[in-house]
Tab-separated table of C-alpha atoms and ligand atoms in Angstrom:
chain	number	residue	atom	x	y	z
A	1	UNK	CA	-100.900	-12.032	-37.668
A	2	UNK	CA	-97.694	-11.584	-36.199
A	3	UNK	CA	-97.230	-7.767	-36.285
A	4	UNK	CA	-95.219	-7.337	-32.948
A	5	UNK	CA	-91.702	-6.134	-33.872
A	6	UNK	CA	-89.348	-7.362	-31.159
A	7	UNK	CA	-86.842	-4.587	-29.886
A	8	UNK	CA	-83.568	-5.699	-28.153
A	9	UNK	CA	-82.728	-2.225	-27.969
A	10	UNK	CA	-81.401	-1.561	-24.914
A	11	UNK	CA	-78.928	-4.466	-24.820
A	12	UNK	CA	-75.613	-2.972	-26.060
A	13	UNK	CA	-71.492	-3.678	-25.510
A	14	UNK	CA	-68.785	-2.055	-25.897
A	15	UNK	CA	-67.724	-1.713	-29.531
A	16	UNK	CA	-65.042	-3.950	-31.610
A	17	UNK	CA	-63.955	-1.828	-34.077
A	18	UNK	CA	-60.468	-1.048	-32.199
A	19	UNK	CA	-59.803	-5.093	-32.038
A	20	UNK	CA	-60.825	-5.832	-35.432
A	21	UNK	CA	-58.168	-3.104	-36.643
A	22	UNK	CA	-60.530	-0.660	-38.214
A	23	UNK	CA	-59.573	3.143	-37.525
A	24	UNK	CA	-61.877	5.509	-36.460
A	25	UNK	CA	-62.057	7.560	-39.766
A	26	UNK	CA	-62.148	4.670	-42.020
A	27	UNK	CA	-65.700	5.357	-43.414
A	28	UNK	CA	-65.089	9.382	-42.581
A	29	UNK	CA	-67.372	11.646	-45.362
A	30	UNK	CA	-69.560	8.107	-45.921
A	31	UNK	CA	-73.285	8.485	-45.385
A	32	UNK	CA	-75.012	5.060	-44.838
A	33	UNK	CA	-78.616	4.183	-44.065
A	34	UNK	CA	-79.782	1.328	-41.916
A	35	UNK	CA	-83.015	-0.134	-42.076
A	36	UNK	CA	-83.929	-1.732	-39.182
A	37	UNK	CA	-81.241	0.116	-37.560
A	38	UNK	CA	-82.899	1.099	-33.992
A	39	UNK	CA	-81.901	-2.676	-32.528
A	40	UNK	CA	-79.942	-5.695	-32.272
A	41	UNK	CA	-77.782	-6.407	-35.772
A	42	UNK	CA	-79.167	-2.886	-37.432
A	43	UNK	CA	-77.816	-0.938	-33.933
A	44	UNK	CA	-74.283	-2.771	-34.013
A	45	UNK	CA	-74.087	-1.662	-37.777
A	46	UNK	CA	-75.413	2.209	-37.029
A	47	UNK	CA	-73.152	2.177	-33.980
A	48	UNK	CA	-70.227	1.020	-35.645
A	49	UNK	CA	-70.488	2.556	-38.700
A	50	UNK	CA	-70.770	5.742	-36.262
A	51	UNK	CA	-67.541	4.896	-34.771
A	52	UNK	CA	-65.819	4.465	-38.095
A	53	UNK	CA	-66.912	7.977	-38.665
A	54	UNK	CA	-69.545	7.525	-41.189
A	55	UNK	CA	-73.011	9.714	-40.440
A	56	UNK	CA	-76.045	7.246	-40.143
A	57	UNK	CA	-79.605	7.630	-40.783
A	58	UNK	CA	-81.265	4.914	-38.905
A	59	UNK	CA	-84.548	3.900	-40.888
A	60	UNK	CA	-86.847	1.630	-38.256
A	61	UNK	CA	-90.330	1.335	-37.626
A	62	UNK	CA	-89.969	1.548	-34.225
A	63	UNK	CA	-90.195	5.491	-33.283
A	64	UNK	CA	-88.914	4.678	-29.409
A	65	UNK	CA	-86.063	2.607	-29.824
A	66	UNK	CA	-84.850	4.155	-33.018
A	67	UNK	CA	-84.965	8.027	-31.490
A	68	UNK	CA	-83.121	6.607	-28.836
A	69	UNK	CA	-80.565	5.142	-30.722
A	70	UNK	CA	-79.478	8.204	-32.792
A	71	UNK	CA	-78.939	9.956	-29.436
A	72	UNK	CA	-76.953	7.400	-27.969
A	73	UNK	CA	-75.187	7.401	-31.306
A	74	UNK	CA	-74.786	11.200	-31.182
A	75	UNK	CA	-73.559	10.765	-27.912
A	76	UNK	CA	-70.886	8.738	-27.633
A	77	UNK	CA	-69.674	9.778	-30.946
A	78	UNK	CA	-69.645	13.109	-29.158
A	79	UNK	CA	-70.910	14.707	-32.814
A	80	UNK	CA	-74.021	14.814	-34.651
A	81	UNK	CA	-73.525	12.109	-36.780
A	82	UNK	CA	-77.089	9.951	-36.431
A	83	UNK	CA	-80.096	10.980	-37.767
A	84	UNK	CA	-83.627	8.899	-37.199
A	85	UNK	CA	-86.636	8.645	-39.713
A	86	UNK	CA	-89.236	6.665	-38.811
A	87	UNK	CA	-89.781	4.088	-41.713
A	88	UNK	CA	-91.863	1.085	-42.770
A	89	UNK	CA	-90.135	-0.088	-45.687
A	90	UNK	CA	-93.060	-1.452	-47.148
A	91	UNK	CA	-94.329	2.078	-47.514
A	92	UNK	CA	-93.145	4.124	-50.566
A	93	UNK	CA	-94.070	6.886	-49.152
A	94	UNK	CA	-91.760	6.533	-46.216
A	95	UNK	CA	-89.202	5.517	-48.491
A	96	UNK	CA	-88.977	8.566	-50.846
A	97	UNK	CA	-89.713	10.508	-46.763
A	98	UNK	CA	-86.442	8.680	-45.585
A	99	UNK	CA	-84.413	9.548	-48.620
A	100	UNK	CA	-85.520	13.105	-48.667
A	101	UNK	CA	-84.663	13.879	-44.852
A	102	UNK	CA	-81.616	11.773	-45.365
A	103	UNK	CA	-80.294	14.040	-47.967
A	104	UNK	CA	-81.350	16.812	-46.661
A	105	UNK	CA	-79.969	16.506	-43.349
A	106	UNK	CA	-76.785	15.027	-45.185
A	107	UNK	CA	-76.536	15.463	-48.595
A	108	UNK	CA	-75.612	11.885	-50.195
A	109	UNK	CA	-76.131	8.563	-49.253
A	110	UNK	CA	-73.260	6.415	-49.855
A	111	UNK	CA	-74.312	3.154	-48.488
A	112	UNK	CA	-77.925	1.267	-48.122
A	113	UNK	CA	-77.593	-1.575	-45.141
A	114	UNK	CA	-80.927	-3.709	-45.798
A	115	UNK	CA	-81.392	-5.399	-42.567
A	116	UNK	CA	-85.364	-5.104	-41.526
A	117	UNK	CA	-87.057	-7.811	-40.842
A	118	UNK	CA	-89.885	-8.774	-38.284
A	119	UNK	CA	-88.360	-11.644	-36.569
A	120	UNK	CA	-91.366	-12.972	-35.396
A	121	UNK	CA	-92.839	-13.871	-39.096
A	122	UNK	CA	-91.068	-16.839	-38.236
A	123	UNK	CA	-94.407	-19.579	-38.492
A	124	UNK	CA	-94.990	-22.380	-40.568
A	125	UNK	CA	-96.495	-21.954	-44.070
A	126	UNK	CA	-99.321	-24.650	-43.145
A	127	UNK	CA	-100.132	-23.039	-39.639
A	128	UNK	CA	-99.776	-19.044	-40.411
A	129	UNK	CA	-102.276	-16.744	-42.227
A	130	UNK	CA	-100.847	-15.772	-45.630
A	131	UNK	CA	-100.895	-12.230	-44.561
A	132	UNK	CA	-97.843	-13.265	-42.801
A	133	UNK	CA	-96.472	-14.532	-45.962
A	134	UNK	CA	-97.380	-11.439	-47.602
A	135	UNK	CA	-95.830	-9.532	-45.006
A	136	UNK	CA	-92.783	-11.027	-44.850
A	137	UNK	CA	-92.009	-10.858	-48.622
A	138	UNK	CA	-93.217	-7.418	-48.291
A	139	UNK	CA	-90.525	-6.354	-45.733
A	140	UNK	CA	-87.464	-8.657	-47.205
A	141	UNK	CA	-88.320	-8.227	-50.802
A	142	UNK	CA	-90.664	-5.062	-51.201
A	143	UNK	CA	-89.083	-3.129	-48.737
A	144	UNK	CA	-85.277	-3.815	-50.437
A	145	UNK	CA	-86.511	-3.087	-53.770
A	146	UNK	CA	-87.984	0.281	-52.623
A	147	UNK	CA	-84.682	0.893	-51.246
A	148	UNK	CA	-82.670	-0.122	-53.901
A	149	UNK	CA	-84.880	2.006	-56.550
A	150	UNK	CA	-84.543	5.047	-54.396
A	151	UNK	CA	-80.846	5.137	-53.707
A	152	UNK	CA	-78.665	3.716	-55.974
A	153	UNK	CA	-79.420	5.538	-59.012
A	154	UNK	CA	-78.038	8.518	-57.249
A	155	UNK	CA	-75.365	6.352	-56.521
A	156	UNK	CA	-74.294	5.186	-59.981
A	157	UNK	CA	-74.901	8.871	-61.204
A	158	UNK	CA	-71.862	9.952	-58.824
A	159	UNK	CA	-70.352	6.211	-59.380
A	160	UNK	CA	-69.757	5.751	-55.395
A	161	UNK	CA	-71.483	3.551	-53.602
A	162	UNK	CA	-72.378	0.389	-51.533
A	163	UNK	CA	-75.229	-2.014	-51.066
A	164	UNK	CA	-75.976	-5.133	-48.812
A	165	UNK	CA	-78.701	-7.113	-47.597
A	166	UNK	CA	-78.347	-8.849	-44.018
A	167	UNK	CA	-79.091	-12.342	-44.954
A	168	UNK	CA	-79.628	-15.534	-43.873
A	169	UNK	CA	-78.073	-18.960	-44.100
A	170	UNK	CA	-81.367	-20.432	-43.785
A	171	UNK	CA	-82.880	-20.187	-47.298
A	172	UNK	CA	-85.219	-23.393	-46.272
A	173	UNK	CA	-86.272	-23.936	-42.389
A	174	UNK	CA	-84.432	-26.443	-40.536
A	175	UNK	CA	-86.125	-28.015	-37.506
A	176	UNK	CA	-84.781	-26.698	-34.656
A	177	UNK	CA	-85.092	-22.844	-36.597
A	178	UNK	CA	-88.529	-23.214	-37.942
A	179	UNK	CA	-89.657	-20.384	-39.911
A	180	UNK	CA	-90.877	-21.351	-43.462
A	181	UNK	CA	-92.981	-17.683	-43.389
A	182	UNK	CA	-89.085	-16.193	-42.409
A	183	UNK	CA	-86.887	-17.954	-44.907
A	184	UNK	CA	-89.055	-17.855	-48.368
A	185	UNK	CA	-88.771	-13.845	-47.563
A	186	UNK	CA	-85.150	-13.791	-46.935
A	187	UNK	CA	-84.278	-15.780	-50.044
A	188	UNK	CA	-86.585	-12.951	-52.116
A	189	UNK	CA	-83.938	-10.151	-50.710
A	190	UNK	CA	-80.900	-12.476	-51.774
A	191	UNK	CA	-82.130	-13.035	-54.826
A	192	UNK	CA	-82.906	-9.655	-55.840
A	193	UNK	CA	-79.785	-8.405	-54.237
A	194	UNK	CA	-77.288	-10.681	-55.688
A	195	UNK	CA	-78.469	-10.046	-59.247
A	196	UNK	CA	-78.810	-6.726	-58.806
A	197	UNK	CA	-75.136	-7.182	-58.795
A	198	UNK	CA	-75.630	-8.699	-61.764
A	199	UNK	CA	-77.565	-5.788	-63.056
A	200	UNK	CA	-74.732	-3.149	-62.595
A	201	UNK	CA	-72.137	-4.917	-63.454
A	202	UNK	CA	-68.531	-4.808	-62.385
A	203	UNK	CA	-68.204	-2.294	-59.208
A	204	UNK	CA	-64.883	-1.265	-60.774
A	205	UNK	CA	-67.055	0.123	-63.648
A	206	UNK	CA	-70.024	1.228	-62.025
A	207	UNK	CA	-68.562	2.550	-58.736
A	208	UNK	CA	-71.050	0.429	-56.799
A	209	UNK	CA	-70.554	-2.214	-55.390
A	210	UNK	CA	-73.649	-5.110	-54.132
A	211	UNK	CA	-73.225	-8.049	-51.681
A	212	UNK	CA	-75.243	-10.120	-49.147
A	213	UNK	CA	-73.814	-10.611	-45.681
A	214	UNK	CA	-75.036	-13.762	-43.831
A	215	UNK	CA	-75.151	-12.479	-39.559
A	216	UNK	CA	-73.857	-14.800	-37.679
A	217	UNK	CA	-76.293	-16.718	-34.946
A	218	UNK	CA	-76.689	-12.919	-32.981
A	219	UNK	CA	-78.387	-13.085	-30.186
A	220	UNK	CA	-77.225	-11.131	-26.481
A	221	UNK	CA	-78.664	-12.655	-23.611
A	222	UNK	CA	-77.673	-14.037	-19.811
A	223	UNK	CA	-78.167	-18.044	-20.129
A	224	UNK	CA	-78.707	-17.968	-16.525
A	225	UNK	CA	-81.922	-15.430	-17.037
A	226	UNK	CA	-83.562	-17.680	-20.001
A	227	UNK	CA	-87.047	-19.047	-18.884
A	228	UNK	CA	-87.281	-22.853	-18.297
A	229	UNK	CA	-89.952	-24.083	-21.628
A	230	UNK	CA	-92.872	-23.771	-21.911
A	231	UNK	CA	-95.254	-26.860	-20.695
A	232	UNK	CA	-95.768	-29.483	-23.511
A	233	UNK	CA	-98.806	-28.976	-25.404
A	234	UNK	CA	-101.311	-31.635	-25.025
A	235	UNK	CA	-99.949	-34.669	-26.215
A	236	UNK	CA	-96.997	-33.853	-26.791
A	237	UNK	CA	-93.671	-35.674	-25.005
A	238	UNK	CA	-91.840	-33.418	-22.019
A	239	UNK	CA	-89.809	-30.940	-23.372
A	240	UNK	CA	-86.071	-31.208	-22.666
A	241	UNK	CA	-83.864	-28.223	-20.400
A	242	UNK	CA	-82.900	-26.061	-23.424
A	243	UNK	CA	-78.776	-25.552	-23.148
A	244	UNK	CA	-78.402	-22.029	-22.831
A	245	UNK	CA	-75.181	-22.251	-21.816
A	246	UNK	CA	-74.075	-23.851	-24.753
A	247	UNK	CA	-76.116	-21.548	-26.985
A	248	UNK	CA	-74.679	-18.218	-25.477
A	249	UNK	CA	-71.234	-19.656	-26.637
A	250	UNK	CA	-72.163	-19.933	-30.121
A	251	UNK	CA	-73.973	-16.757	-30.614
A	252	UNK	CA	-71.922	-13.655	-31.344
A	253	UNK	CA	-72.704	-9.733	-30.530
A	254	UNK	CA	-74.339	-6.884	-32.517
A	255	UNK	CA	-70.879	-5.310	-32.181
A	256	UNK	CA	-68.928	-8.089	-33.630
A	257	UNK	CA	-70.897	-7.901	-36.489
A	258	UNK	CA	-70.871	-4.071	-36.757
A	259	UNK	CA	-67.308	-4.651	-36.929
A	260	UNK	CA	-67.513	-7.188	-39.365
A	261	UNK	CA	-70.152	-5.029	-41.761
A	262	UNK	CA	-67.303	-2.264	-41.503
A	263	UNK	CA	-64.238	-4.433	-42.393
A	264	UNK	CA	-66.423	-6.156	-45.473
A	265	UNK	CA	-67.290	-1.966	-46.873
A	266	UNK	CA	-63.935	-1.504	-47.053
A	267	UNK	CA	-63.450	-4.291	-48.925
A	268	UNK	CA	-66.483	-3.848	-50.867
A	269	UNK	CA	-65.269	-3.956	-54.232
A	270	UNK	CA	-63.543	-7.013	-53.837
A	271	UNK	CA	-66.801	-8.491	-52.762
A	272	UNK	CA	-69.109	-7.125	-55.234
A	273	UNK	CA	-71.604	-9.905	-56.405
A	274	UNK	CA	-70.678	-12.092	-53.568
A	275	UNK	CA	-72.457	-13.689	-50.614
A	276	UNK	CA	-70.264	-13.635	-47.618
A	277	UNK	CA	-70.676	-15.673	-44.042
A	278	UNK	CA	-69.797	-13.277	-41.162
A	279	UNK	CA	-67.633	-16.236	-39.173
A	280	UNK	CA	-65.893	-15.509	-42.469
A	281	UNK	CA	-65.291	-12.333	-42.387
A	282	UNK	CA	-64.331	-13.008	-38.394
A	283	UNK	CA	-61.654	-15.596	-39.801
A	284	UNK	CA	-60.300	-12.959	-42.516
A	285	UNK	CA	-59.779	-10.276	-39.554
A	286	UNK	CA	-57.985	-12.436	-37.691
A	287	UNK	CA	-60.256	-11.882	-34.428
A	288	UNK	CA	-61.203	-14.077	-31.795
A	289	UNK	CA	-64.686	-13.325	-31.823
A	290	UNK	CA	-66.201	-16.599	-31.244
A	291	UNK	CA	-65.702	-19.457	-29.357
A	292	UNK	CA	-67.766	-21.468	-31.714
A	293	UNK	CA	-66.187	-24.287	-32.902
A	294	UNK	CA	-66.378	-23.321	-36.552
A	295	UNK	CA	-64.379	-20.216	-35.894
A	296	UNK	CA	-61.558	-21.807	-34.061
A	297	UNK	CA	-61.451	-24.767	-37.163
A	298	UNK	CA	-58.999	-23.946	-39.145
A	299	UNK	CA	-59.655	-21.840	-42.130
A	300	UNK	CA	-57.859	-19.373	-44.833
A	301	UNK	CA	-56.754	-16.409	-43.541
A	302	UNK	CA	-58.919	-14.559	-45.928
A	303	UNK	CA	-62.268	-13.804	-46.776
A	304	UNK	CA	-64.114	-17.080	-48.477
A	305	UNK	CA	-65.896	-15.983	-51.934
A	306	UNK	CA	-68.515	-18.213	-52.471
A	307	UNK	CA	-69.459	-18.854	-55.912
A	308	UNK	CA	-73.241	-19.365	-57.689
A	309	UNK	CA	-72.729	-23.049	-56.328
A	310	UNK	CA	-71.693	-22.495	-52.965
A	311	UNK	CA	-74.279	-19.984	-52.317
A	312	UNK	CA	-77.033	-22.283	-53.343
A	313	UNK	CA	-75.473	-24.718	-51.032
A	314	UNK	CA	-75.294	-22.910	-48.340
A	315	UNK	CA	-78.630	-21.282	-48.727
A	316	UNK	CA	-79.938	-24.668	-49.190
A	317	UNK	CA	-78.748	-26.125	-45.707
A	318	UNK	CA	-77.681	-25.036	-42.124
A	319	UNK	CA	-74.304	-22.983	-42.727
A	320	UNK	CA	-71.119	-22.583	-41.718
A	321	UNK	CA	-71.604	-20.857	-37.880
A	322	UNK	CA	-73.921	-23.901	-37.041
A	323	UNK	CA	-72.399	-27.393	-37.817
B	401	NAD	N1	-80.160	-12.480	-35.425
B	401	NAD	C1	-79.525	-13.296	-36.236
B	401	NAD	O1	-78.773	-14.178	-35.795
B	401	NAD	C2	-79.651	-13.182	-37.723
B	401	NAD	C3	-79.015	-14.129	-38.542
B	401	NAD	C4	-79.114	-14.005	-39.925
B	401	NAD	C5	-79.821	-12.936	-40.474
B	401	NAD	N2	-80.426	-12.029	-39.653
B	401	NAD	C6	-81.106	-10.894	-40.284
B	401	NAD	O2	-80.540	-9.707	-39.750
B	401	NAD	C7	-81.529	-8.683	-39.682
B	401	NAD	C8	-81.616	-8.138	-38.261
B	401	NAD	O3	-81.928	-9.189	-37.363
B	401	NAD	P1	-82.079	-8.921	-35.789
B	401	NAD	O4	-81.839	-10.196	-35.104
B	401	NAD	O5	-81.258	-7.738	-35.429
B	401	NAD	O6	-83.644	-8.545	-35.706
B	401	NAD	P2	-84.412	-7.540	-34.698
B	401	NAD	O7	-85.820	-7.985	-34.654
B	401	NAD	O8	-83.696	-7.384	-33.406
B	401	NAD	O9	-84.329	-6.150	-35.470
B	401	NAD	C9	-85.043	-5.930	-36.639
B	401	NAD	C10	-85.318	-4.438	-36.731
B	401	NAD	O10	-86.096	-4.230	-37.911
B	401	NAD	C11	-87.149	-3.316	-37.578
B	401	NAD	N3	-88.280	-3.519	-38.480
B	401	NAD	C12	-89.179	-4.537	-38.498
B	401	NAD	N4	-90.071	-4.332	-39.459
B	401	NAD	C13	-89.740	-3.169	-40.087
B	401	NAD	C14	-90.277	-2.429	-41.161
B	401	NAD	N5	-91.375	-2.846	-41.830
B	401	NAD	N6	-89.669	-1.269	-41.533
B	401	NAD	C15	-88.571	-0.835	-40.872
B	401	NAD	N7	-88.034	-1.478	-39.837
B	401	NAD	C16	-88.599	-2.645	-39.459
B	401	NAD	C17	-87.485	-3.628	-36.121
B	401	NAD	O11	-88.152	-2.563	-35.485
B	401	NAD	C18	-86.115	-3.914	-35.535
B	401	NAD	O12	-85.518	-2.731	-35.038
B	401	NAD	C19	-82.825	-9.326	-40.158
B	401	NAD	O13	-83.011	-9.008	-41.530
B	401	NAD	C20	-82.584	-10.801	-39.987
B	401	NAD	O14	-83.333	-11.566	-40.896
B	401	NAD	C21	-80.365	-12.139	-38.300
């Protein structure tokens, strides 16, 4: 059973919010919660969610890594503006206990960011123990549904509000990903998400607006630190030097992203019902982010709404930040 929840907690830049042209009150009054907020992807959202001057209740399993990242939060916001709750969003208890300290502490929530996820229920179906299964469609599709059921009915009641799901391109495991445990959860929390859209209805009626937002390959790490592979199993040919190098380059930060989240909110209406690509969303802000080749292609200068069809497309094969 893979229960070990990896933390990247500690590894943290400079935000992007200034180059991506997003003020610092832009999301001013908004309350948002992040699951999985305390590392990685879920920390670049709470951070810069922070710095557009939203409050943040950071909802995380871990206890360490997410107290320490309201206070970092609180800190370099120079206001108390992050609040953690230690969450398994499994757990319904810790659900309604994350909503009720959440409002509590700020009154509202305005936005739900669904991004938990144990990374490491990442096996294949044939050599994992269906508990992983279970767990992983417990976290991705369990865990959102909680969410969803707790929050936005206070949200259509004041007819304000936002939800997204951090997806994945990956909605069946190519080789060199793996992950057939990973990918049949991730495609439960798309599916529910993007017809929960379906379920409201227009945002411009409801107030609320629902979309999925695909991360983009994020990963921080020093190519010149990575570990050579590990030894071939028995049997098996040599393994190959991994390119790190050329790995680092296509990978993009937790802040880019966080930027990216905040740019798509304010555009959330517009995207209601949609499933959106963050090297998209990089393209439609006009910001260098990545050297990856797919950035640099050319591309509309504007966000790329993919449709029923493209989404099962792209959910069907390796996306757009990976050709
Ligand atoms: N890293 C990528 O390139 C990438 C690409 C596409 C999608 N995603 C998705 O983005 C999200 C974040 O990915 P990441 O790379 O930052 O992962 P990560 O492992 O660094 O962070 C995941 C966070 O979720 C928390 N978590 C795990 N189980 C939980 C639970 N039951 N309840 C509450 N919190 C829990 C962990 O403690 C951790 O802080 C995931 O949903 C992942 O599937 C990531």
């Amino acid at each position: 059973m893979a229960e070990t929840v990896i933390s990247t907690f500690l590894n943290i830049g400079r935000l992007e919010l200034e180059r991506a042209g997003i003020r610092r009150d832009a999301l001013k009054e908004e309350v948002a919660v992040v699951t999985g907020g305390a590392s990685n992807i879920g920390l670049g959202y709470a951070r810069s969610l922070a710095g557009a001057g939203a409050n943040v209740v950071i909802a995380d399993i871990n206890a360490e890594a997410g107290a320490e990242a309201a206070r970092v939060i609180n800190e370099e916001n120079g206001r108390d503006c992050a609040l953690f709750v230690k969450t398994d969003v499994t757990s319904d208890e810790d659900i309604k206990a994350l909503a009720a300290k959440a409002f509590a502490r700020f009154g509202k929530v305005d936005i739900l960011i669904n991004n938990a996820m144990n990374m490491r229920l990442n096996g294949k179906i044939l050599e994992s123990p269906i508990s992983d299964l279970d767990r992983s469609y417990a976290i991705s599709g369990r865990g959102v549904a909680l969410a969803v059921k707790e929050f936005v009915p206070a949200m259509l009641g004041r007819k304000h509000g936002i939800v997204t799901y951090s997806a994945t391109q990956f909605h069946y495991a190519p080789p060199m990903i793996g992950g057939t445990v990973y990918c049949a959860g991730k495609a439960a929390a798309t599916s529910l998400i993007m017809s929960l859209a379906n379920e409201l209805g227009p945002a411009g009626e409801t107030g609320v607006s629902v979309f999925c937002l695909c991360p983009a390959g994020v990963m921080r790490f020093d190519p010149s630190k990575m570990p050579p592979p590990p030894p071939p199993e028995p049997g098996e040919p040599e393994r190959p030097e991994f390119d790190f190098e050329a790995l680092a380059k296509m990978m993009t930060t937790p802040e880019q992203n966080g930027a990216a989240l905040v740019f798509s909110l304010l555009r959330a209406e517009e995207l209601h019902g949609s499933g959106l690509i963050h090297i998209d969303v990089f393209k439609a802000m006009g910001h260098p982010f990545s050297e990856s080749p797919t950035v640099a292609a050319e591309g509309v200068p504007q966000f790329r709404r993919l449709s029923d069809m493209d989404l099962a497309m792209v959910f069907c094969y390796m996306g757009a930040g990976f050709e």
